[in-house]
Amino acid sequence: MIPVTTLTEHFETWLRESREQSGDFIVALIDKILAGAAVLSASDIHFQPGRNGIEVRFRIDGVLHILGCLPLEHSGQIAARLKVFAGLLTYKVDVPQEGRVRSGRIEGVAQEMRISSAPTLFGERIVVRFFSPENQCQSIESLGFEKPVQQYLHEAVARRSGAVLIVGPSGSGKTTTAYALLRELAYCRETTRSIVSLEDPIEHAIDGVAQIEVSSRPDSGGTEHGEKFRTLTLDRMLQYMMRQDPEVLMVGEIRERRTAEAAFQAALTGHLLISTFHGGSAVESIGRFLELGIEPFVLRSSIAVLLCQRLLRRLCSCSEKVEQQLEIRLQGKNLTVQHYFEPRGCPCCGGTGYAGRIPVSEILPLENEEIARAILERRATGTVQLLAQEQGMTPLVDNVVRRIETGLTSPLEAKRVLGH
Ligand SMILES: [Zn+2]
């Protein structure tokens, strides 16, 4: 059997090689950690100082893994080395800073990244966030949704007006989906549309889209150091851009009332609006908009598409089938799985049993008259949820069960993401 290289073993190798190399140990080690994170498709690296040292962690497919620990005395050097990459002030250790590293600036790392620092009790905590490489920018097909959902998303972007909202908690992949929709519109050969996107921050340049970097936090002046000041707030920029003859508007995320109002206004006046919103379920997000103070008739007439999603880790091909029924409780609902697959671990998946992620979703049928009436009457979330299911909405958890039975993910992973 081929030995499985675990993340800890990778880390030990980098440590040994850095020690053996001539020159600065920390410089060599940081280079290896950054290059290693890129190879292992980590989305974030954490250097977290604590009582027992600096914990080095990688987030891979949404899950945080501890690789190892470095002596606390290196804390200053590690922070300084990483801050230099991002053009941050190394001598300022008592204020948070944030900066961006363009791709290619670090040897062996062809990815853009954002480096942020924050003062903590035991030293500066540094987090490196990788932006997904441009060539991984996905189309609707490659997102991994089931065929009917893909079709639904294609129809969504073919619209001329209304709001297309992708809902989910943080880390649910909603931004990736929104970007795929934007790319679909930008690269559409048949029709040229005037597309404007307001982002915080801009991750990739997309040809054919006027991308504007704004601050999605109202009244914030951006960070003190590092990147340029972002004084343009989303809601104001959105209102301003309406004078620039847009047909499609993308708003990175709706977080507060003023942006929500401006966005729905755009959707109601003949623009296609694409955005994301934080929420646990499609129905719950309606309740949250009402709480923000948006009138139900505005929601009723402006939202055209409401899709809620989650990301689950995809089982590697090394998984094993278990021919047994399983009772599983997800989001307070008891469900039965006819058979399932368990993660094993092989060199391909670094011993984790998983490789990549797949989305699961639910779509609220807003065109349904009874659901529309329930929204207008401000019915309770639970009531609307039951009604939506009666009217044919397949809830997210039922779609998860299907994903488990087809071996795309495991019961354990479903529980991790959705809770009991
Ligand atoms: Zn595997």
Short mmCIF file of C-alpha atoms and ligand atoms in Angstrom, two decimals:
data_model
loop_
_atom_site.label_atom_id
_atom_site.label_comp_id
_atom_site.label_asym_id
_atom_site.label_seq_id
_atom_site.Cartn_x
_atom_site.Cartn_y
_atom_site.Cartn_z
CA MET A 1 0.00 0.00 0.00
CA ILE A 2 1.27 3.49 -0.85
CA PRO A 3 1.84 5.50 2.34
CA VAL A 4 -0.53 8.41 2.75
CA THR A 5 1.23 11.71 3.26
CA THR A 6 -0.71 13.60 5.88
CA LEU A 7 -0.64 17.36 6.23
CA THR A 8 1.50 17.02 9.37
CA GLU A 9 4.07 15.02 7.43
CA HIS A 10 4.19 17.70 4.75
CA PHE A 11 4.83 20.28 7.43
CA GLU A 12 7.63 18.22 9.02
CA THR A 13 9.29 17.92 5.59
CA TRP A 14 9.13 21.68 5.01
CA LEU A 15 10.64 22.28 8.46
CA ARG A 16 13.50 19.83 7.84
CA GLU A 17 14.27 21.18 4.35
CA SER A 18 14.23 24.78 5.60
CA ARG A 19 16.69 23.94 8.38
CA GLU A 20 19.03 22.16 5.96
CA GLN A 21 18.96 25.05 3.50
CA SER A 22 21.55 27.79 3.81
CA GLY A 23 20.16 31.25 4.48
CA ASP A 24 17.36 32.41 6.69
CA PHE A 25 15.27 29.60 8.16
CA ILE A 26 12.03 31.62 8.43
CA VAL A 27 12.32 32.99 4.89
CA ALA A 28 12.76 29.47 3.52
CA LEU A 29 9.96 28.04 5.66
CA ILE A 30 7.42 30.73 4.74
CA ASP A 31 8.17 30.15 1.03
CA LYS A 32 7.58 26.42 1.48
CA ILE A 33 4.36 26.92 3.45
CA LEU A 34 2.97 29.32 0.83
CA ALA A 35 3.94 27.06 -2.08
CA GLY A 36 2.61 24.01 -0.19
CA ALA A 37 -0.72 25.71 0.48
CA ALA A 38 -1.08 26.45 -3.24
CA VAL A 39 -0.32 22.81 -4.16
CA LEU A 40 -2.74 21.46 -1.55
CA SER A 41 -5.47 23.91 -2.70
CA ALA A 42 -5.76 25.56 0.71
CA SER A 43 -7.96 28.66 0.71
CA ASP A 44 -6.43 30.17 3.86
CA ILE A 45 -3.33 29.84 6.02
CA HIS A 46 -3.43 30.90 9.66
CA PHE A 47 -0.40 31.69 11.81
CA GLN A 48 -1.94 31.79 15.25
CA PRO A 49 0.30 32.64 18.20
CA GLY A 50 -0.72 31.08 21.52
CA ARG A 51 0.77 30.07 24.84
CA ASN A 52 2.42 26.99 23.34
CA GLY A 53 3.69 28.48 20.11
CA ILE A 54 2.46 29.54 16.69
CA GLU A 55 -0.08 27.13 15.32
CA VAL A 56 0.06 26.80 11.53
CA ARG A 57 -3.29 25.85 10.00
CA PHE A 58 -4.60 25.34 6.48
CA ARG A 59 -8.23 25.62 5.46
CA ILE A 60 -8.91 23.06 2.73
CA ASP A 61 -12.40 22.58 1.26
CA GLY A 62 -13.79 24.65 4.09
CA VAL A 63 -12.24 22.59 6.91
CA LEU A 64 -9.45 23.87 9.13
CA HIS A 65 -6.50 21.50 9.62
CA ILE A 66 -3.65 22.00 12.09
CA LEU A 67 -0.31 21.22 10.46
CA GLY A 68 2.00 21.91 13.36
CA CYS A 69 3.44 24.41 15.75
CA LEU A 70 6.42 26.79 15.59
CA PRO A 71 8.26 28.29 18.57
CA LEU A 72 6.71 31.55 19.73
CA GLU A 73 10.05 33.38 19.46
CA HIS A 74 9.64 33.32 15.64
CA SER A 75 6.35 35.24 15.83
CA GLY A 76 7.83 38.67 15.03
CA GLN A 77 9.93 37.35 12.14
CA ILE A 78 7.04 35.41 10.57
CA ALA A 79 4.72 38.40 10.80
CA ALA A 80 7.37 40.72 9.37
CA ARG A 81 8.16 38.42 6.46
CA LEU A 82 4.51 38.10 5.43
CA LYS A 83 3.74 41.79 5.96
CA VAL A 84 6.60 42.73 3.62
CA PHE A 85 4.98 40.72 0.80
CA ALA A 86 1.77 42.72 1.14
CA GLY A 87 3.47 46.09 1.53
CA LEU A 88 2.33 46.49 5.15
CA LEU A 89 4.19 48.40 7.84
CA THR A 90 6.34 45.89 9.71
CA TYR A 91 7.05 48.19 12.65
CA LYS A 92 3.34 48.72 13.35
CA VAL A 93 2.32 45.70 15.40
CA ASP A 94 -0.53 47.14 17.45
CA VAL A 95 -3.02 47.87 14.65
CA PRO A 96 -4.75 45.54 12.21
CA GLN A 97 -3.49 45.80 8.65
CA GLU A 98 -4.49 44.27 5.34
CA GLY A 99 -2.86 44.17 1.93
CA ARG A 100 -2.87 42.32 -1.33
CA VAL A 101 -0.10 40.36 -3.01
CA ARG A 102 -0.26 40.21 -6.80
CA SER A 103 0.29 36.81 -8.36
CA GLY A 104 3.82 35.84 -9.25
CA ARG A 105 5.44 37.99 -6.57
CA ILE A 106 6.33 34.96 -4.52
CA GLU A 107 8.26 32.14 -6.10
CA GLY A 108 6.19 29.05 -6.77
CA VAL A 109 2.90 30.83 -5.98
CA ALA A 110 0.97 31.89 -9.05
CA GLN A 111 -2.05 33.01 -7.08
CA GLU A 112 -3.20 36.33 -5.75
CA MET A 113 -3.55 36.57 -2.01
CA ARG A 114 -4.64 38.90 0.73
CA ILE A 115 -2.56 39.08 3.89
CA SER A 116 -4.07 40.47 7.08
CA SER A 117 -2.57 40.98 10.51
CA ALA A 118 -4.20 41.52 13.90
CA PRO A 119 -2.62 42.13 17.31
CA THR A 120 -3.44 39.31 19.76
CA LEU A 121 -2.36 38.47 23.30
CA PHE A 122 0.63 36.36 22.20
CA GLY A 123 1.67 38.29 19.12
CA GLU A 124 0.39 39.14 15.67
CA ARG A 125 -2.04 36.71 14.10
CA ILE A 126 -1.48 36.53 10.37
CA VAL A 127 -4.04 35.14 7.93
CA VAL A 128 -3.29 34.57 4.26
CA ARG A 129 -6.32 34.24 1.99
CA PHE A 130 -5.80 32.89 -1.50
CA PHE A 131 -8.01 34.12 -4.29
CA SER A 132 -8.94 31.23 -6.55
CA PRO A 133 -6.78 31.23 -9.68
CA GLU A 134 -8.32 32.79 -12.75
CA ASN A 135 -8.35 29.50 -14.67
CA GLN A 136 -10.56 28.03 -11.94
CA CYS A 137 -13.21 30.66 -12.55
CA GLN A 138 -16.23 28.54 -13.07
CA SER A 139 -19.06 28.32 -15.53
CA ILE A 140 -22.59 27.38 -14.42
CA GLU A 141 -21.96 23.79 -15.59
CA SER A 142 -18.75 23.33 -13.63
CA LEU A 143 -20.22 24.47 -10.30
CA GLY A 144 -21.53 20.94 -9.76
CA PHE A 145 -25.27 21.61 -9.35
CA GLU A 146 -27.75 18.99 -10.48
CA LYS A 147 -28.95 19.37 -14.10
CA PRO A 148 -32.36 20.98 -13.33
CA VAL A 149 -30.64 23.60 -11.13
CA GLN A 150 -28.15 24.39 -13.91
CA GLN A 151 -31.06 24.88 -16.29
CA TYR A 152 -32.78 27.11 -13.75
CA LEU A 153 -29.65 29.28 -13.40
CA HIS A 154 -29.34 29.60 -17.17
CA GLU A 155 -32.94 30.82 -17.29
CA ALA A 156 -32.20 33.22 -14.43
CA VAL A 157 -29.47 35.06 -16.35
CA ALA A 158 -31.58 35.14 -19.52
CA ARG A 159 -34.01 37.45 -17.69
CA ARG A 160 -34.13 41.16 -18.40
CA SER A 161 -35.20 42.34 -14.97
CA GLY A 162 -35.70 41.24 -11.39
CA ALA A 163 -33.42 40.18 -8.57
CA VAL A 164 -31.50 36.90 -8.68
CA LEU A 165 -30.46 36.16 -5.11
CA ILE A 166 -28.06 33.47 -3.96
CA VAL A 167 -28.51 32.82 -0.25
CA GLY A 168 -26.47 30.89 2.30
CA PRO A 169 -24.27 31.23 5.36
CA SER A 170 -20.63 32.27 4.95
CA GLY A 171 -18.54 29.62 3.24
CA SER A 172 -21.55 28.19 1.40
CA GLY A 173 -20.18 29.08 -2.05
CA LYS A 174 -22.82 31.73 -2.81
CA THR A 175 -20.25 34.21 -4.11
CA THR A 176 -18.76 31.60 -6.47
CA THR A 177 -22.24 30.95 -7.88
CA ALA A 178 -22.95 34.68 -8.28
CA TYR A 179 -19.66 35.11 -10.16
CA ALA A 180 -20.44 32.19 -12.43
CA LEU A 181 -23.72 33.92 -13.35
CA LEU A 182 -21.87 37.17 -14.01
CA ARG A 183 -19.32 35.41 -16.20
CA GLU A 184 -22.10 33.69 -18.12
CA LEU A 185 -23.58 37.11 -18.91
CA ALA A 186 -20.26 38.72 -19.74
CA TYR A 187 -19.11 35.97 -22.08
CA CYS A 188 -22.46 35.52 -23.79
CA ARG A 189 -21.80 35.92 -27.51
CA GLU A 190 -25.35 36.50 -28.71
CA THR A 191 -26.16 39.68 -26.84
CA THR A 192 -23.99 42.42 -25.46
CA ARG A 193 -25.35 43.83 -22.24
CA SER A 194 -24.18 46.75 -20.17
CA ILE A 195 -22.87 45.06 -17.01
CA VAL A 196 -21.72 46.79 -13.84
CA SER A 197 -20.53 45.03 -10.69
CA LEU A 198 -19.87 46.50 -7.26
CA GLU A 199 -17.47 44.36 -5.28
CA ASP A 200 -15.66 44.26 -1.95
CA PRO A 201 -12.95 43.38 -2.91
CA ILE A 202 -12.56 42.75 -6.65
CA GLU A 203 -11.12 39.25 -6.92
CA HIS A 204 -10.74 38.87 -10.69
CA ALA A 205 -10.98 41.11 -13.67
CA ILE A 206 -13.81 39.97 -15.95
CA ASP A 207 -13.75 41.26 -19.51
CA GLY A 208 -16.88 43.14 -20.47
CA VAL A 209 -17.85 44.02 -16.89
CA ALA A 210 -17.35 47.46 -15.34
CA GLN A 211 -16.06 46.41 -11.93
CA ILE A 212 -15.97 48.92 -9.11
CA GLU A 213 -14.42 48.33 -5.71
CA VAL A 214 -16.61 49.63 -2.91
CA SER A 215 -16.92 49.27 0.83
CA SER A 216 -19.90 47.12 1.71
CA ARG A 217 -19.82 48.36 5.30
CA PRO A 218 -21.76 51.59 5.56
CA ASP A 219 -19.76 54.66 6.61
CA SER A 220 -16.44 52.83 6.77
CA GLY A 221 -13.37 54.45 5.37
CA GLY A 222 -11.51 51.27 4.49
CA THR A 223 -8.41 50.08 6.28
CA GLU A 224 -5.92 52.44 7.80
CA HIS A 225 -2.95 50.99 5.95
CA GLY A 226 -2.19 48.75 3.06
CA GLU A 227 -4.84 48.99 0.39
CA LYS A 228 -6.24 52.23 -0.83
CA PHE A 229 -9.05 53.87 1.04
CA ARG A 230 -12.44 52.61 0.02
CA THR A 231 -14.72 55.49 0.75
CA LEU A 232 -17.44 54.63 -1.75
CA THR A 233 -20.23 52.87 0.06
CA LEU A 234 -22.24 50.27 -1.78
CA ASP A 235 -25.66 51.86 -1.53
CA ARG A 236 -24.46 55.25 -2.78
CA MET A 237 -22.45 53.77 -5.63
CA LEU A 238 -25.40 51.62 -6.63
CA GLN A 239 -27.66 54.66 -6.87
CA TYR A 240 -25.02 56.56 -8.78
CA MET A 241 -24.41 53.77 -11.30
CA MET A 242 -28.09 53.82 -12.26
CA ARG A 243 -27.24 56.95 -14.28
CA GLN A 244 -24.66 55.03 -16.28
CA ASP A 245 -27.14 53.03 -18.33
CA PRO A 246 -26.64 49.56 -16.84
CA GLU A 247 -28.72 46.54 -17.81
CA VAL A 248 -27.17 44.07 -15.38
CA LEU A 249 -25.97 44.96 -11.91
CA MET A 250 -24.08 42.72 -9.55
CA VAL A 251 -23.79 43.61 -5.90
CA GLY A 252 -21.28 41.43 -4.03
CA GLU A 253 -23.45 41.06 -0.94
CA ILE A 254 -26.50 42.81 0.46
CA ARG A 255 -25.79 43.44 4.13
CA GLU A 256 -27.99 46.29 5.22
CA ARG A 257 -31.18 48.14 4.52
CA ARG A 258 -29.96 50.96 2.28
CA THR A 259 -28.19 48.61 -0.10
CA ALA A 260 -31.20 46.29 -0.09
CA GLU A 261 -33.53 49.17 -0.97
CA ALA A 262 -31.28 50.44 -3.77
CA ALA A 263 -30.84 46.91 -5.13
CA PHE A 264 -34.57 46.08 -5.16
CA GLN A 265 -35.32 49.48 -6.68
CA ALA A 266 -32.93 48.62 -9.54
CA ALA A 267 -34.57 45.22 -9.97
CA LEU A 268 -38.02 46.85 -10.12
CA THR A 269 -36.99 49.37 -12.76
CA GLY A 270 -35.99 47.05 -15.56
CA HIS A 271 -32.53 45.86 -14.48
CA LEU A 272 -31.30 42.37 -13.82
CA LEU A 273 -29.77 42.37 -10.36
CA ILE A 274 -27.50 39.58 -9.11
CA SER A 275 -26.50 39.47 -5.47
CA THR A 276 -25.87 37.29 -2.44
CA PHE A 277 -27.49 37.45 0.97
CA HIS A 278 -26.72 35.82 4.29
CA GLY A 279 -29.37 33.35 5.38
CA GLY A 280 -29.86 29.77 6.55
CA SER A 281 -32.64 28.90 4.11
CA ALA A 282 -34.51 30.43 1.19
CA VAL A 283 -37.59 31.13 3.32
CA GLU A 284 -35.52 32.47 6.22
CA SER A 285 -33.93 35.05 3.93
CA ILE A 286 -37.39 36.49 3.15
CA GLY A 287 -37.90 36.93 6.90
CA ARG A 288 -34.52 38.64 7.21
CA PHE A 289 -35.34 41.11 4.43
CA LEU A 290 -38.60 41.94 6.23
CA GLU A 291 -36.61 42.48 9.44
CA LEU A 292 -34.34 44.88 7.56
CA GLY A 293 -37.44 46.90 6.84
CA ILE A 294 -38.07 45.95 3.22
CA GLU A 295 -41.78 45.99 2.40
CA PRO A 296 -43.27 42.59 1.49
CA PHE A 297 -44.72 43.91 -1.79
CA VAL A 298 -41.22 45.00 -2.83
CA LEU A 299 -39.89 41.48 -2.19
CA ARG A 300 -42.90 39.96 -3.94
CA SER A 301 -42.47 42.00 -7.10
CA SER A 302 -38.70 42.26 -7.34
CA ILE A 303 -37.24 38.86 -6.42
CA ALA A 304 -37.26 36.62 -9.48
CA VAL A 305 -34.94 33.86 -8.29
CA LEU A 306 -34.14 32.77 -4.76
CA LEU A 307 -31.68 29.93 -4.42
CA CYS A 308 -30.21 28.81 -1.10
CA GLN A 309 -27.09 26.70 -1.09
CA ARG A 310 -24.45 24.89 0.95
CA LEU A 311 -21.15 23.30 0.03
CA LEU A 312 -20.37 19.75 1.08
CA ARG A 313 -17.03 18.05 0.70
CA ARG A 314 -17.04 15.57 -2.16
CA LEU A 315 -16.00 12.02 -1.31
CA CYS A 316 -12.79 10.91 -3.01
CA SER A 317 -13.01 7.85 -5.29
CA CYS A 318 -11.40 5.83 -2.47
CA SER A 319 -14.71 5.89 -0.52
CA GLU A 320 -16.48 2.64 0.43
CA LYS A 321 -20.15 1.78 0.04
CA VAL A 322 -22.13 0.69 3.09
CA GLU A 323 -25.21 -1.35 2.13
CA GLN A 324 -27.26 -0.37 5.11
CA GLN A 325 -30.12 1.94 5.95
CA LEU A 326 -29.25 4.88 8.13
CA GLU A 327 -31.42 7.22 10.17
CA ILE A 328 -29.94 10.67 10.06
CA ARG A 329 -31.03 13.91 11.69
CA LEU A 330 -30.26 17.09 9.73
CA GLN A 331 -31.43 20.57 10.69
CA GLY A 332 -33.98 19.16 13.10
CA LYS A 333 -35.46 16.76 10.55
CA ASN A 334 -35.30 12.95 10.80
CA LEU A 335 -34.40 11.40 7.46
CA THR A 336 -33.70 7.92 6.13
CA VAL A 337 -30.76 7.16 3.87
CA GLN A 338 -31.12 3.85 1.96
CA HIS A 339 -27.35 3.29 1.66
CA TYR A 340 -24.30 5.50 1.96
CA PHE A 341 -20.56 5.78 1.41
CA GLU A 342 -17.82 6.32 3.98
CA PRO A 343 -14.56 8.22 3.52
CA ARG A 344 -11.37 6.14 3.54
CA GLY A 345 -8.24 8.10 2.52
CA CYS A 346 -5.62 7.63 -0.18
CA PRO A 347 -2.63 9.61 -1.54
CA CYS A 348 -4.95 11.48 -3.96
CA CYS A 349 -6.96 13.06 -1.15
CA GLY A 350 -4.04 13.51 1.27
CA GLY A 351 -5.60 10.91 3.54
CA THR A 352 -8.69 13.03 4.23
CA GLY A 353 -11.14 10.94 2.17
CA TYR A 354 -12.48 14.03 0.42
CA ALA A 355 -11.49 15.95 -2.70
CA GLY A 356 -13.18 19.21 -3.68
CA ARG A 357 -16.72 20.25 -2.86
CA ILE A 358 -20.22 20.03 -4.35
CA PRO A 359 -23.15 22.38 -3.87
CA VAL A 360 -26.63 21.43 -2.66
CA SER A 361 -29.49 23.82 -3.02
CA GLU A 362 -33.16 24.61 -2.60
CA ILE A 363 -35.18 26.96 -4.76
CA LEU A 364 -38.19 28.87 -3.45
CA PRO A 365 -40.90 28.88 -6.14
CA LEU A 366 -41.81 32.57 -5.87
CA GLU A 367 -44.09 32.45 -8.88
CA ASN A 368 -46.47 30.34 -6.81
CA GLU A 369 -49.51 32.44 -5.88
CA GLU A 370 -49.98 30.94 -2.42
CA ILE A 371 -46.36 31.54 -1.47
CA ALA A 372 -46.56 35.08 -2.80
CA ARG A 373 -49.66 35.70 -0.69
CA ALA A 374 -47.97 34.26 2.42
CA ILE A 375 -45.06 36.68 1.92
CA LEU A 376 -47.42 39.62 1.45
CA GLU A 377 -49.22 38.66 4.65
CA ARG A 378 -45.88 38.46 6.52
CA ARG A 379 -46.56 34.89 7.63
CA ALA A 380 -44.07 33.26 10.04
CA THR A 381 -40.99 31.56 8.52
CA GLY A 382 -42.10 28.10 9.68
CA THR A 383 -45.51 28.54 8.05
CA VAL A 384 -44.04 29.69 4.74
CA GLN A 385 -41.54 26.81 4.82
CA LEU A 386 -44.33 24.22 5.21
CA LEU A 387 -46.39 25.91 2.53
CA ALA A 388 -43.41 25.98 0.14
CA GLN A 389 -42.90 22.23 0.64
CA GLU A 390 -46.60 21.59 0.07
CA GLN A 391 -46.30 23.58 -3.14
CA GLY A 392 -43.48 21.42 -4.40
CA MET A 393 -40.23 22.90 -3.07
CA THR A 394 -37.68 20.18 -2.35
CA PRO A 395 -36.00 21.29 0.88
CA LEU A 396 -32.22 21.42 1.03
CA VAL A 397 -31.93 18.47 3.43
CA ASP A 398 -33.83 16.18 1.03
CA ASN A 399 -31.37 17.11 -1.70
CA VAL A 400 -28.53 16.33 0.70
CA VAL A 401 -29.97 12.83 1.26
CA ARG A 402 -29.89 12.29 -2.51
CA ARG A 403 -26.25 13.40 -2.62
CA ILE A 404 -25.42 10.94 0.20
CA GLU A 405 -27.15 8.02 -1.54
CA THR A 406 -25.32 8.68 -4.81
CA GLY A 407 -22.00 8.62 -2.95
CA LEU A 408 -21.07 12.23 -3.61
CA THR A 409 -20.79 13.01 0.08
CA SER A 410 -20.98 11.24 3.44
CA PRO A 411 -23.50 11.36 6.32
CA LEU A 412 -20.75 12.73 8.58
CA GLU A 413 -20.01 15.59 6.22
CA ALA A 414 -23.73 16.40 5.92
CA LYS A 415 -23.96 16.60 9.72
CA ARG A 416 -20.85 18.76 9.91
CA VAL A 417 -22.27 21.31 7.47
CA LEU A 418 -25.99 21.23 8.32
CA GLY A 419 -26.02 20.34 11.99
CA HIS A 420 -28.43 18.05 13.83
ZN ZN B 1 -8.86 9.31 -1.58
#
